Amino acid sequence: MNLRYSDDQRLLADSAGDFLAARSPVGAQRRLRDSGTPLGFDEAVWAEAIGLGWSAIPFPENLGGLDFGCMGLGPIFEASGRHLSATPLLSSVVLGGSLLHLAGNAAQQDHWLSAAISGEKRLALALDEHPRHNPLATGLRAVAEGGGFRLDGDKHWVVDGVGADAYLVAARTAGQPGEAMGISLFLLPGDTPGLRCSPLPLIDSRNCARLHLEQVRVGPEALVGALGEGWAALDSALDRGRACLAAEMLGAAETLFASTLEYLKTRVQFDTPIGSFQALQHRAAQLYADLALARSAVMAGLAALDAGELAAAERGRLVSLAKWKAGDTALKVANEAVQMHGGIGVTDELDVGLYLKRIRVAQGCLGDRDFHGERYAALTGANG
């Protein structure tokens, strides 16, 4: 398993970094926050990113993709983390697009996946029903009715849910919460009668929503994949999203660490730079070591997604390790950055707080440290 980016992937990293530095730097995220735009991202920047081929990276050529693999998404998300750039790449492409790629039929792929890759349509995954991520706890019921289905319930933490053209909804057609069997996936256009979307404000000021379904009736064509057998595709798509979030947090943490080191070199106290204080040097050295370990874990997680010979349990184990380590390290870096900057670190004058808020949300999205620690242990036991 290769734990380094290839030459092509490094070129992609340079291209993404240059593009986001010019078109979506940290200041742009600050302006989006202050303007209160419900989308939480710049549509013009997203259109340019699509023109660069970002939305086509993980999909095979026969579906209109570039067949660059999930590893190719790593540099994009690292660059996004470095600049705090907001795009619907995670929601529409990595999560929604992957579900249609893995489980959708030809008609769904031709209409919705192609539209997501081209940017004509935007998808969002409606999965979690509780404050903490737990996909097996899905309880929203889809009841067979008149040749189709009736869905009733609520979904929370729908990433980029406001303004989405369609939602991929996980619902239970059999079994009980906690069971993998019985989870089905449904593709619902945003204008489906009985479906209501409302903003869910979070501290990072990104686009997040609640979805309320009240007697939503759909035909059999809305079913994505086999009835009651949506878990495998859902689990795989979630792992893609988790690895991408890990890469984003790694990029954010490395940038925040670099800016903190620069501050330690220039902030003078008692007529000497505070970076000369041994206690601060020790803390910075520990963060440096944690970042190196996090990068190894993230690279392994991304590589596992493209390694077809790996069993699902091993893939999940490596991805959970990446998400746990990147999230844990990013939180440590953010907390230390606030401490080392002193009182100014918690003011809006600096970008430190913006990184801290985004890292806290990304760490909890698709499973926090506790979730992935438990999942890693369970999957390690499954591997014997």
mmCIF file of C-alpha atoms in Angstrom:
data_model
loop_
_atom_site.group_PDB
_atom_site.id
_atom_site.type_symbol
_atom_site.label_atom_id
_atom_site.label_comp_id
_atom_site.label_asym_id
_atom_site.label_seq_id
_atom_site.Cartn_x
_atom_site.Cartn_y
_atom_site.Cartn_z
ATOM 1 C CA MET A 1 0.000 0.000 0.000
ATOM 2 C CA ASN A 2 1.525 3.307 -1.138
ATOM 3 C CA LEU A 3 1.412 5.970 1.571
ATOM 4 C CA ARG A 4 2.679 8.806 -0.628
ATOM 5 C CA TYR A 5 0.950 10.865 -3.261
ATOM 6 C CA SER A 6 1.983 10.066 -6.823
ATOM 7 C CA ASP A 7 3.467 12.693 -9.131
ATOM 8 C CA ASP A 8 0.038 13.277 -10.696
ATOM 9 C CA GLN A 9 -1.569 13.626 -7.279
ATOM 10 C CA ARG A 10 1.099 16.114 -6.181
ATOM 11 C CA LEU A 11 0.397 18.151 -9.308
ATOM 12 C CA LEU A 12 -3.277 18.047 -8.382
ATOM 13 C CA ALA A 13 -2.385 19.231 -4.863
ATOM 14 C CA ASP A 14 -0.416 22.182 -6.269
ATOM 15 C CA SER A 15 -3.225 23.057 -8.667
ATOM 16 C CA ALA A 16 -5.885 22.862 -5.954
ATOM 17 C CA GLY A 17 -3.794 24.901 -3.538
ATOM 18 C CA ASP A 18 -3.166 27.654 -6.100
ATOM 19 C CA PHE A 19 -6.826 27.747 -7.141
ATOM 20 C CA LEU A 20 -8.224 27.945 -3.617
ATOM 21 C CA ALA A 21 -5.610 30.466 -2.487
ATOM 22 C CA ALA A 22 -6.732 32.737 -5.315
ATOM 23 C CA ARG A 23 -10.481 32.084 -5.399
ATOM 24 C CA SER A 24 -11.459 30.809 -1.952
ATOM 25 C CA PRO A 25 -8.991 31.848 0.774
ATOM 26 C CA VAL A 26 -9.835 32.103 4.450
ATOM 27 C CA GLY A 27 -11.065 35.645 3.930
ATOM 28 C CA ALA A 28 -13.706 34.368 1.517
ATOM 29 C CA GLN A 29 -15.081 32.028 4.177
ATOM 30 C CA ARG A 30 -15.223 34.934 6.580
ATOM 31 C CA ARG A 31 -17.233 36.944 4.024
ATOM 32 C CA LEU A 32 -19.602 34.023 3.455
ATOM 33 C CA ARG A 33 -20.168 33.801 7.201
ATOM 34 C CA ASP A 34 -20.807 37.512 7.548
ATOM 35 C CA SER A 35 -23.166 37.634 4.580
ATOM 36 C CA GLY A 36 -25.292 34.823 6.013
ATOM 37 C CA THR A 37 -25.732 33.099 2.646
ATOM 38 C CA PRO A 38 -27.845 29.963 3.208
ATOM 39 C CA LEU A 39 -25.810 27.904 0.731
ATOM 40 C CA GLY A 40 -22.629 28.401 2.742
ATOM 41 C CA PHE A 41 -20.444 28.319 -0.367
ATOM 42 C CA ASP A 42 -19.723 30.423 -3.441
ATOM 43 C CA GLU A 43 -21.555 28.983 -6.448
ATOM 44 C CA ALA A 44 -19.131 30.622 -8.886
ATOM 45 C CA VAL A 45 -16.137 29.010 -7.164
ATOM 46 C CA TRP A 46 -17.909 25.637 -7.182
ATOM 47 C CA ALA A 47 -18.588 25.982 -10.916
ATOM 48 C CA GLU A 48 -14.892 26.688 -11.512
ATOM 49 C CA ALA A 49 -13.919 23.685 -9.391
ATOM 50 C CA ILE A 50 -16.195 21.504 -11.519
ATOM 51 C CA GLY A 51 -14.497 22.918 -14.587
ATOM 52 C CA LEU A 52 -11.186 21.741 -13.125
ATOM 53 C CA GLY A 53 -12.616 18.213 -12.956
ATOM 54 C CA TRP A 54 -12.928 17.877 -9.173
ATOM 55 C CA SER A 55 -16.427 16.405 -9.285
ATOM 56 C CA ALA A 56 -15.330 13.673 -11.721
ATOM 57 C CA ILE A 57 -12.221 12.486 -9.867
ATOM 58 C CA PRO A 58 -13.460 9.287 -8.116
ATOM 59 C CA PHE A 59 -15.810 7.900 -10.756
ATOM 60 C CA PRO A 60 -15.063 5.513 -13.653
ATOM 61 C CA GLU A 61 -14.804 6.847 -17.183
ATOM 62 C CA ASN A 62 -17.946 5.040 -18.371
ATOM 63 C CA LEU A 63 -19.959 7.180 -15.907
ATOM 64 C CA GLY A 64 -18.321 10.405 -17.013
ATOM 65 C CA GLY A 65 -15.574 10.369 -14.400
ATOM 66 C CA LEU A 66 -11.801 10.655 -14.556
ATOM 67 C CA ASP A 67 -11.124 7.325 -12.805
ATOM 68 C CA PHE A 68 -8.543 9.005 -10.582
ATOM 69 C CA GLY A 69 -9.593 7.064 -7.511
ATOM 70 C CA CYS A 70 -10.442 8.181 -4.020
ATOM 71 C CA MET A 71 -6.743 8.839 -3.399
ATOM 72 C CA GLY A 72 -7.098 11.661 -5.878
ATOM 73 C CA LEU A 73 -9.594 13.351 -3.578
ATOM 74 C CA GLY A 74 -7.039 13.604 -0.765
ATOM 75 C CA PRO A 75 -5.080 16.588 -2.159
ATOM 76 C CA ILE A 76 -8.325 18.451 -2.890
ATOM 77 C CA PHE A 77 -9.609 18.083 0.654
ATOM 78 C CA GLU A 78 -6.227 18.886 2.177
ATOM 79 C CA ALA A 79 -6.174 22.119 0.192
ATOM 80 C CA SER A 80 -9.755 22.853 1.245
ATOM 81 C CA GLY A 81 -8.742 22.420 4.871
ATOM 82 C CA ARG A 82 -5.726 24.680 4.494
ATOM 83 C CA HIS A 83 -7.846 27.521 3.141
ATOM 84 C CA LEU A 84 -11.114 26.712 4.971
ATOM 85 C CA SER A 85 -12.746 26.575 1.550
ATOM 86 C CA ALA A 86 -16.393 25.549 1.476
ATOM 87 C CA THR A 87 -17.734 23.521 -1.465
ATOM 88 C CA PRO A 88 -20.385 20.777 -1.783
ATOM 89 C CA LEU A 89 -17.719 18.304 -2.936
ATOM 90 C CA LEU A 90 -18.191 16.104 0.154
ATOM 91 C CA SER A 91 -21.983 16.063 0.119
ATOM 92 C CA SER A 92 -22.841 15.973 -3.569
ATOM 93 C CA VAL A 93 -19.915 14.010 -5.000
ATOM 94 C CA VAL A 94 -18.220 11.930 -2.303
ATOM 95 C CA LEU A 95 -21.372 10.890 -0.431
ATOM 96 C CA GLY A 96 -24.329 11.309 -2.783
ATOM 97 C CA GLY A 97 -22.426 10.520 -5.963
ATOM 98 C CA SER A 98 -20.742 7.477 -4.448
ATOM 99 C CA LEU A 99 -24.079 5.999 -3.382
ATOM 100 C CA LEU A 100 -25.403 6.286 -6.922
ATOM 101 C CA HIS A 101 -22.145 4.886 -8.293
ATOM 102 C CA LEU A 102 -22.182 1.909 -5.922
ATOM 103 C CA ALA A 103 -25.903 1.113 -5.782
ATOM 104 C CA GLY A 104 -27.813 3.178 -8.346
ATOM 105 C CA ASN A 105 -29.381 1.698 -11.451
ATOM 106 C CA ALA A 106 -28.572 2.855 -14.979
ATOM 107 C CA ALA A 107 -31.435 5.351 -15.097
ATOM 108 C CA GLN A 108 -30.460 6.928 -11.765
ATOM 109 C CA GLN A 109 -26.822 7.138 -12.764
ATOM 110 C CA ASP A 110 -27.621 8.562 -16.187
ATOM 111 C CA HIS A 111 -29.883 11.274 -14.811
ATOM 112 C CA TRP A 112 -28.655 12.155 -11.331
ATOM 113 C CA LEU A 113 -25.010 11.052 -11.167
ATOM 114 C CA SER A 114 -24.191 12.621 -14.509
ATOM 115 C CA ALA A 115 -25.903 15.817 -13.376
ATOM 116 C CA ALA A 116 -23.930 15.820 -10.110
ATOM 117 C CA ILE A 117 -20.639 15.393 -11.977
ATOM 118 C CA SER A 118 -21.493 18.188 -14.414
ATOM 119 C CA GLY A 119 -22.727 20.448 -11.617
ATOM 120 C CA GLU A 120 -26.250 20.746 -13.008
ATOM 121 C CA LYS A 121 -27.675 19.121 -9.871
ATOM 122 C CA ARG A 122 -26.570 18.889 -6.282
ATOM 123 C CA LEU A 123 -27.122 15.869 -4.019
ATOM 124 C CA ALA A 124 -27.205 15.565 -0.231
ATOM 125 C CA LEU A 125 -27.219 12.536 2.069
ATOM 126 C CA ALA A 126 -29.944 12.454 4.743
ATOM 127 C CA LEU A 127 -28.802 9.845 7.250
ATOM 128 C CA ASP A 128 -28.441 10.755 10.929
ATOM 129 C CA GLU A 129 -31.465 11.071 13.185
ATOM 130 C CA HIS A 130 -29.668 11.891 16.437
ATOM 131 C CA PRO A 131 -27.048 14.450 17.530
ATOM 132 C CA ARG A 132 -24.251 11.884 17.264
ATOM 133 C CA HIS A 133 -23.456 9.960 14.106
ATOM 134 C CA ASN A 134 -24.723 6.383 14.215
ATOM 135 C CA PRO A 135 -25.899 5.061 10.833
ATOM 136 C CA LEU A 136 -27.046 1.702 12.187
ATOM 137 C CA ALA A 137 -29.476 3.559 14.458
ATOM 138 C CA THR A 138 -31.546 4.519 11.408
ATOM 139 C CA GLY A 139 -35.193 4.331 12.459
ATOM 140 C CA LEU A 140 -37.085 6.387 9.880
ATOM 141 C CA ARG A 141 -39.600 4.008 8.354
ATOM 142 C CA ALA A 142 -40.389 3.474 4.688
ATOM 143 C CA VAL A 143 -43.662 1.560 4.583
ATOM 144 C CA ALA A 144 -44.685 -0.306 1.441
ATOM 145 C CA GLU A 145 -47.873 1.258 0.145
ATOM 146 C CA GLY A 146 -49.693 1.046 -3.197
ATOM 147 C CA GLY A 147 -46.738 -0.320 -5.137
ATOM 148 C CA GLY A 148 -44.420 2.355 -3.692
ATOM 149 C CA PHE A 149 -43.388 3.603 -0.269
ATOM 150 C CA ARG A 150 -44.456 6.127 2.365
ATOM 151 C CA LEU A 151 -41.711 7.781 4.435
ATOM 152 C CA ASP A 152 -42.257 9.559 7.735
ATOM 153 C CA GLY A 153 -39.635 10.935 10.088
ATOM 154 C CA ASP A 154 -36.811 13.424 10.563
ATOM 155 C CA LYS A 155 -33.177 13.633 9.565
ATOM 156 C CA HIS A 156 -30.592 15.878 11.190
ATOM 157 C CA TRP A 157 -27.148 17.119 10.201
ATOM 158 C CA VAL A 158 -27.801 16.953 6.445
ATOM 159 C CA VAL A 159 -24.567 18.401 5.054
ATOM 160 C CA ASP A 160 -25.281 21.006 2.335
ATOM 161 C CA GLY A 161 -28.948 20.128 2.622
ATOM 162 C CA VAL A 162 -30.236 23.667 2.024
ATOM 163 C CA GLY A 163 -30.906 24.107 -1.682
ATOM 164 C CA ALA A 164 -30.063 20.521 -2.666
ATOM 165 C CA ASP A 165 -31.787 19.261 -5.808
ATOM 166 C CA ALA A 166 -32.225 15.730 -4.423
ATOM 167 C CA TYR A 167 -31.708 13.815 -1.200
ATOM 168 C CA LEU A 168 -30.477 10.284 -0.709
ATOM 169 C CA VAL A 169 -32.456 9.163 2.320
ATOM 170 C CA ALA A 170 -31.606 6.136 4.448
ATOM 171 C CA ALA A 171 -34.794 4.516 5.752
ATOM 172 C CA ARG A 172 -35.707 1.264 7.407
ATOM 173 C CA THR A 173 -37.924 -1.138 5.456
ATOM 174 C CA ALA A 174 -37.309 -4.037 7.847
ATOM 175 C CA GLY A 175 -35.581 -4.874 11.108
ATOM 176 C CA GLN A 176 -34.897 -2.659 14.089
ATOM 177 C CA PRO A 177 -32.482 0.207 14.785
ATOM 178 C CA GLY A 178 -29.030 -1.222 15.357
ATOM 179 C CA GLU A 179 -29.341 -3.831 12.609
ATOM 180 C CA ALA A 180 -27.620 -3.569 9.222
ATOM 181 C CA MET A 181 -30.223 -5.590 7.377
ATOM 182 C CA GLY A 182 -33.392 -3.736 6.515
ATOM 183 C CA ILE A 183 -31.830 -0.365 5.661
ATOM 184 C CA SER A 184 -32.894 0.887 2.227
ATOM 185 C CA LEU A 185 -31.858 3.949 0.245
ATOM 186 C CA PHE A 186 -34.245 6.292 -1.534
ATOM 187 C CA LEU A 187 -33.611 9.109 -3.985
ATOM 188 C CA LEU A 188 -36.032 11.982 -3.379
ATOM 189 C CA PRO A 189 -36.098 15.149 -5.510
ATOM 190 C CA GLY A 190 -36.054 18.288 -3.425
ATOM 191 C CA ASP A 191 -39.573 19.273 -4.506
ATOM 192 C CA THR A 192 -41.160 15.982 -3.412
ATOM 193 C CA PRO A 193 -44.504 16.699 -1.659
ATOM 194 C CA GLY A 194 -44.279 16.284 2.107
ATOM 195 C CA LEU A 195 -40.528 16.902 2.243
ATOM 196 C CA ARG A 196 -39.428 20.018 4.117
ATOM 197 C CA CYS A 197 -35.876 21.288 4.592
ATOM 198 C CA SER A 198 -34.846 23.885 7.194
ATOM 199 C CA PRO A 199 -31.401 25.333 8.036
ATOM 200 C CA LEU A 200 -29.459 23.898 10.982
ATOM 201 C CA PRO A 201 -26.988 26.596 12.133
ATOM 202 C CA LEU A 202 -23.581 25.291 13.231
ATOM 203 C CA ILE A 203 -20.532 27.089 14.595
ATOM 204 C CA ASP A 204 -18.577 26.788 11.328
ATOM 205 C CA SER A 205 -21.295 28.698 9.398
ATOM 206 C CA ARG A 206 -21.460 26.011 6.701
ATOM 207 C CA ASN A 207 -24.608 24.743 4.979
ATOM 208 C CA CYS A 208 -26.311 22.193 7.197
ATOM 209 C CA ALA A 209 -29.988 21.274 7.419
ATOM 210 C CA ARG A 210 -32.781 19.311 9.030
ATOM 211 C CA LEU A 211 -35.070 17.267 6.830
ATOM 212 C CA HIS A 212 -38.666 16.568 7.816
ATOM 213 C CA LEU A 213 -40.624 13.918 5.923
ATOM 214 C CA GLU A 214 -44.365 13.776 6.473
ATOM 215 C CA GLN A 215 -46.301 11.201 4.456
ATOM 216 C CA VAL A 216 -43.793 11.395 1.626
ATOM 217 C CA ARG A 217 -44.993 8.995 -1.059
ATOM 218 C CA VAL A 218 -42.636 7.748 -3.749
ATOM 219 C CA GLY A 219 -42.765 5.105 -6.436
ATOM 220 C CA PRO A 220 -40.523 2.026 -6.705
ATOM 221 C CA GLU A 221 -38.193 3.962 -9.022
ATOM 222 C CA ALA A 222 -37.024 5.984 -5.989
ATOM 223 C CA LEU A 223 -35.385 2.908 -4.437
ATOM 224 C CA VAL A 224 -31.605 2.903 -4.826
ATOM 225 C CA GLY A 225 -30.235 -0.646 -4.834
ATOM 226 C CA ALA A 226 -32.003 -3.716 -3.484
ATOM 227 C CA LEU A 227 -34.756 -3.421 -0.895
ATOM 228 C CA GLY A 228 -33.377 -3.736 2.631
ATOM 229 C CA GLU A 229 -29.789 -4.190 1.400
ATOM 230 C CA GLY A 230 -28.492 -0.644 1.330
ATOM 231 C CA TRP A 231 -26.006 -1.012 4.167
ATOM 232 C CA ALA A 232 -22.987 -2.187 2.145
ATOM 233 C CA ALA A 233 -23.142 0.739 -0.290
ATOM 234 C CA LEU A 234 -23.923 3.191 2.514
ATOM 235 C CA ASP A 235 -21.016 1.980 4.641
ATOM 236 C CA SER A 236 -18.623 2.226 1.698
ATOM 237 C CA ALA A 237 -19.772 5.731 0.742
ATOM 238 C CA LEU A 238 -19.493 6.875 4.361
ATOM 239 C CA ASP A 239 -15.923 5.593 4.507
ATOM 240 C CA ARG A 240 -15.090 7.681 1.449
ATOM 241 C CA GLY A 241 -16.535 10.716 3.182
ATOM 242 C CA ARG A 242 -14.732 9.977 6.438
ATOM 243 C CA ALA A 243 -11.346 9.670 4.731
ATOM 244 C CA CYS A 244 -11.941 12.947 2.876
ATOM 245 C CA LEU A 245 -12.885 14.710 6.106
ATOM 246 C CA ALA A 246 -9.728 13.307 7.694
ATOM 247 C CA ALA A 247 -7.689 14.811 4.846
ATOM 248 C CA GLU A 248 -9.456 18.153 5.275
ATOM 249 C CA MET A 249 -8.734 18.209 9.013
ATOM 250 C CA LEU A 250 -5.104 17.288 8.353
ATOM 251 C CA GLY A 251 -4.735 20.230 5.969
ATOM 252 C CA ALA A 252 -6.387 22.596 8.441
ATOM 253 C CA ALA A 253 -4.264 21.352 11.351
ATOM 254 C CA GLU A 254 -0.972 21.618 9.446
ATOM 255 C CA THR A 255 -1.771 25.181 8.391
ATOM 256 C CA LEU A 256 -2.832 26.200 11.882
ATOM 257 C CA PHE A 257 0.308 24.606 13.329
ATOM 258 C CA ALA A 258 2.524 26.513 10.869
ATOM 259 C CA SER A 259 0.872 29.829 11.704
ATOM 260 C CA THR A 260 1.244 29.111 15.421
ATOM 261 C CA LEU A 261 4.953 28.367 15.018
ATOM 262 C CA GLU A 262 5.368 31.673 13.190
ATOM 263 C CA TYR A 263 3.613 33.445 16.056
ATOM 264 C CA LEU A 264 5.935 31.784 18.588
ATOM 265 C CA LYS A 265 8.908 33.129 16.641
ATOM 266 C CA THR A 266 7.627 36.698 16.444
ATOM 267 C CA ARG A 267 5.728 37.257 19.714
ATOM 268 C CA VAL A 268 8.106 38.852 22.197
ATOM 269 C CA GLN A 269 7.628 38.653 25.946
ATOM 270 C CA PHE A 270 10.217 39.612 28.588
ATOM 271 C CA ASP A 271 12.384 40.863 25.707
ATOM 272 C CA THR A 272 12.591 37.435 24.082
ATOM 273 C CA PRO A 273 10.516 35.484 21.535
ATOM 274 C CA ILE A 274 8.157 33.152 23.377
ATOM 275 C CA GLY A 275 9.250 30.355 21.031
ATOM 276 C CA SER A 276 12.475 30.187 23.017
ATOM 277 C CA PHE A 277 10.566 29.014 26.106
ATOM 278 C CA GLN A 278 11.290 25.331 26.575
ATOM 279 C CA ALA A 279 7.780 24.459 27.774
ATOM 280 C CA LEU A 280 6.270 25.798 24.543
ATOM 281 C CA GLN A 281 8.923 24.019 22.473
ATOM 282 C CA HIS A 282 7.995 20.699 24.069
ATOM 283 C CA ARG A 283 4.307 21.241 23.331
ATOM 284 C CA ALA A 284 5.049 22.193 19.726
ATOM 285 C CA ALA A 285 7.291 19.153 19.282
ATOM 286 C CA GLN A 286 4.497 16.863 20.469
ATOM 287 C CA LEU A 287 2.084 18.410 17.967
ATOM 288 C CA TYR A 288 4.653 17.932 15.191
ATOM 289 C CA ALA A 289 4.908 14.226 16.032
ATOM 290 C CA ASP A 290 1.106 13.880 16.173
ATOM 291 C CA LEU A 291 0.763 15.538 12.765
ATOM 292 C CA ALA A 292 3.292 13.134 11.247
ATOM 293 C CA LEU A 293 1.354 10.157 12.621
ATOM 294 C CA ALA A 294 -1.929 11.660 11.441
ATOM 295 C CA ARG A 295 -0.586 12.041 7.914
ATOM 296 C CA SER A 296 0.435 8.393 7.821
ATOM 297 C CA ALA A 297 -3.003 7.336 9.033
ATOM 298 C CA VAL A 298 -4.805 9.568 6.527
ATOM 299 C CA MET A 299 -2.717 8.321 3.615
ATOM 300 C CA ALA A 300 -3.389 4.715 4.640
ATOM 301 C CA GLY A 301 -7.111 5.405 4.891
ATOM 302 C CA LEU A 302 -7.258 7.013 1.446
ATOM 303 C CA ALA A 303 -5.179 4.216 -0.101
ATOM 304 C CA ALA A 304 -7.458 1.590 1.455
ATOM 305 C CA LEU A 305 -10.447 2.982 -0.441
ATOM 306 C CA ASP A 306 -8.782 2.192 -3.766
ATOM 307 C CA ALA A 307 -7.332 -1.164 -2.712
ATOM 308 C CA GLY A 308 -9.849 -3.590 -4.161
ATOM 309 C CA GLU A 309 -8.159 -6.579 -2.533
ATOM 310 C CA LEU A 310 -8.918 -5.342 0.983
ATOM 311 C CA ALA A 311 -11.884 -6.757 2.854
ATOM 312 C CA ALA A 312 -14.575 -4.298 3.918
ATOM 313 C CA ALA A 313 -13.629 -4.723 7.581
ATOM 314 C CA GLU A 314 -9.976 -3.857 6.931
ATOM 315 C CA ARG A 315 -10.944 -0.870 4.797
ATOM 316 C CA GLY A 316 -13.257 0.360 7.534
ATOM 317 C CA ARG A 317 -10.603 -0.168 10.196
ATOM 318 C CA LEU A 318 -8.028 1.937 8.333
ATOM 319 C CA VAL A 319 -10.538 4.682 7.556
ATOM 320 C CA SER A 320 -11.706 4.850 11.172
ATOM 321 C CA LEU A 321 -8.079 5.049 12.302
ATOM 322 C CA ALA A 322 -7.556 7.962 9.889
ATOM 323 C CA LYS A 323 -10.686 9.813 10.982
ATOM 324 C CA TRP A 324 -9.927 9.263 14.673
ATOM 325 C CA LYS A 325 -6.263 10.279 14.477
ATOM 326 C CA ALA A 326 -6.823 13.276 12.201
ATOM 327 C CA GLY A 327 -9.712 14.508 14.340
ATOM 328 C CA ASP A 328 -7.866 13.982 17.610
ATOM 329 C CA THR A 329 -4.726 15.706 16.325
ATOM 330 C CA ALA A 330 -6.590 18.594 14.714
ATOM 331 C CA LEU A 331 -8.426 19.300 17.970
ATOM 332 C CA LYS A 332 -5.136 19.249 19.892
ATOM 333 C CA VAL A 333 -3.530 21.638 17.407
ATOM 334 C CA ALA A 334 -6.521 23.987 17.494
ATOM 335 C CA ASN A 335 -6.664 24.034 21.287
ATOM 336 C CA GLU A 336 -2.925 24.619 21.586
ATOM 337 C CA ALA A 337 -3.083 27.350 18.938
ATOM 338 C CA VAL A 338 -5.629 29.221 21.039
ATOM 339 C CA GLN A 339 -3.524 28.760 24.173
ATOM 340 C CA MET A 340 -0.240 29.797 22.553
ATOM 341 C CA HIS A 341 -1.759 32.874 20.957
ATOM 342 C CA GLY A 342 -3.090 33.941 24.331
ATOM 343 C CA GLY A 343 -6.175 36.132 24.662
ATOM 344 C CA ILE A 344 -6.076 37.262 21.034
ATOM 345 C CA GLY A 345 -6.451 33.633 19.972
ATOM 346 C CA VAL A 346 -10.144 33.627 20.837
ATOM 347 C CA THR A 347 -10.973 36.904 19.085
ATOM 348 C CA ASP A 348 -12.410 37.229 15.599
ATOM 349 C CA GLU A 349 -9.433 39.346 14.621
ATOM 350 C CA LEU A 350 -7.379 36.210 13.956
ATOM 351 C CA ASP A 351 -8.237 33.197 11.799
ATOM 352 C CA VAL A 352 -7.454 30.796 14.654
ATOM 353 C CA GLY A 353 -11.067 30.712 15.776
ATOM 354 C CA LEU A 354 -12.327 29.974 12.269
ATOM 355 C CA TYR A 355 -10.050 26.927 12.054
ATOM 356 C CA LEU A 356 -11.057 25.798 15.546
ATOM 357 C CA LYS A 357 -14.763 25.955 14.704
ATOM 358 C CA ARG A 358 -14.427 24.128 11.396
ATOM 359 C CA ILE A 359 -12.242 21.433 12.966
ATOM 360 C CA ARG A 360 -14.772 20.849 15.751
ATOM 361 C CA VAL A 361 -17.609 20.383 13.260
ATOM 362 C CA ALA A 362 -15.568 18.210 10.885
ATOM 363 C CA GLN A 363 -14.401 16.060 13.801
ATOM 364 C CA GLY A 364 -17.994 15.268 14.727
ATOM 365 C CA CYS A 365 -19.272 14.859 11.170
ATOM 366 C CA LEU A 366 -19.590 11.207 10.065
ATOM 367 C CA GLY A 367 -18.394 10.015 13.452
ATOM 368 C CA ASP A 368 -16.394 11.650 16.242
ATOM 369 C CA ARG A 369 -13.377 10.254 18.084
ATOM 370 C CA ASP A 370 -15.493 8.043 20.343
ATOM 371 C CA PHE A 371 -17.442 6.578 17.422
ATOM 372 C CA HIS A 372 -14.354 5.694 15.418
ATOM 373 C CA GLY A 373 -12.452 4.397 18.419
ATOM 374 C CA GLU A 374 -15.306 1.973 19.095
ATOM 375 C CA ARG A 375 -15.628 1.070 15.404
ATOM 376 C CA TYR A 376 -11.892 0.440 15.080
ATOM 377 C CA ALA A 377 -11.978 -1.889 18.085
ATOM 378 C CA ALA A 378 -15.005 -3.759 16.722
ATOM 379 C CA LEU A 379 -13.498 -4.151 13.253
ATOM 380 C CA THR A 380 -10.151 -5.239 14.689
ATOM 381 C CA GLY A 381 -12.003 -7.972 16.567
ATOM 382 C CA ALA A 382 -13.794 -8.911 13.346
ATOM 383 C CA ASN A 383 -10.402 -9.373 11.707
ATOM 384 C CA GLY A 384 -9.458 -11.822 14.430
#
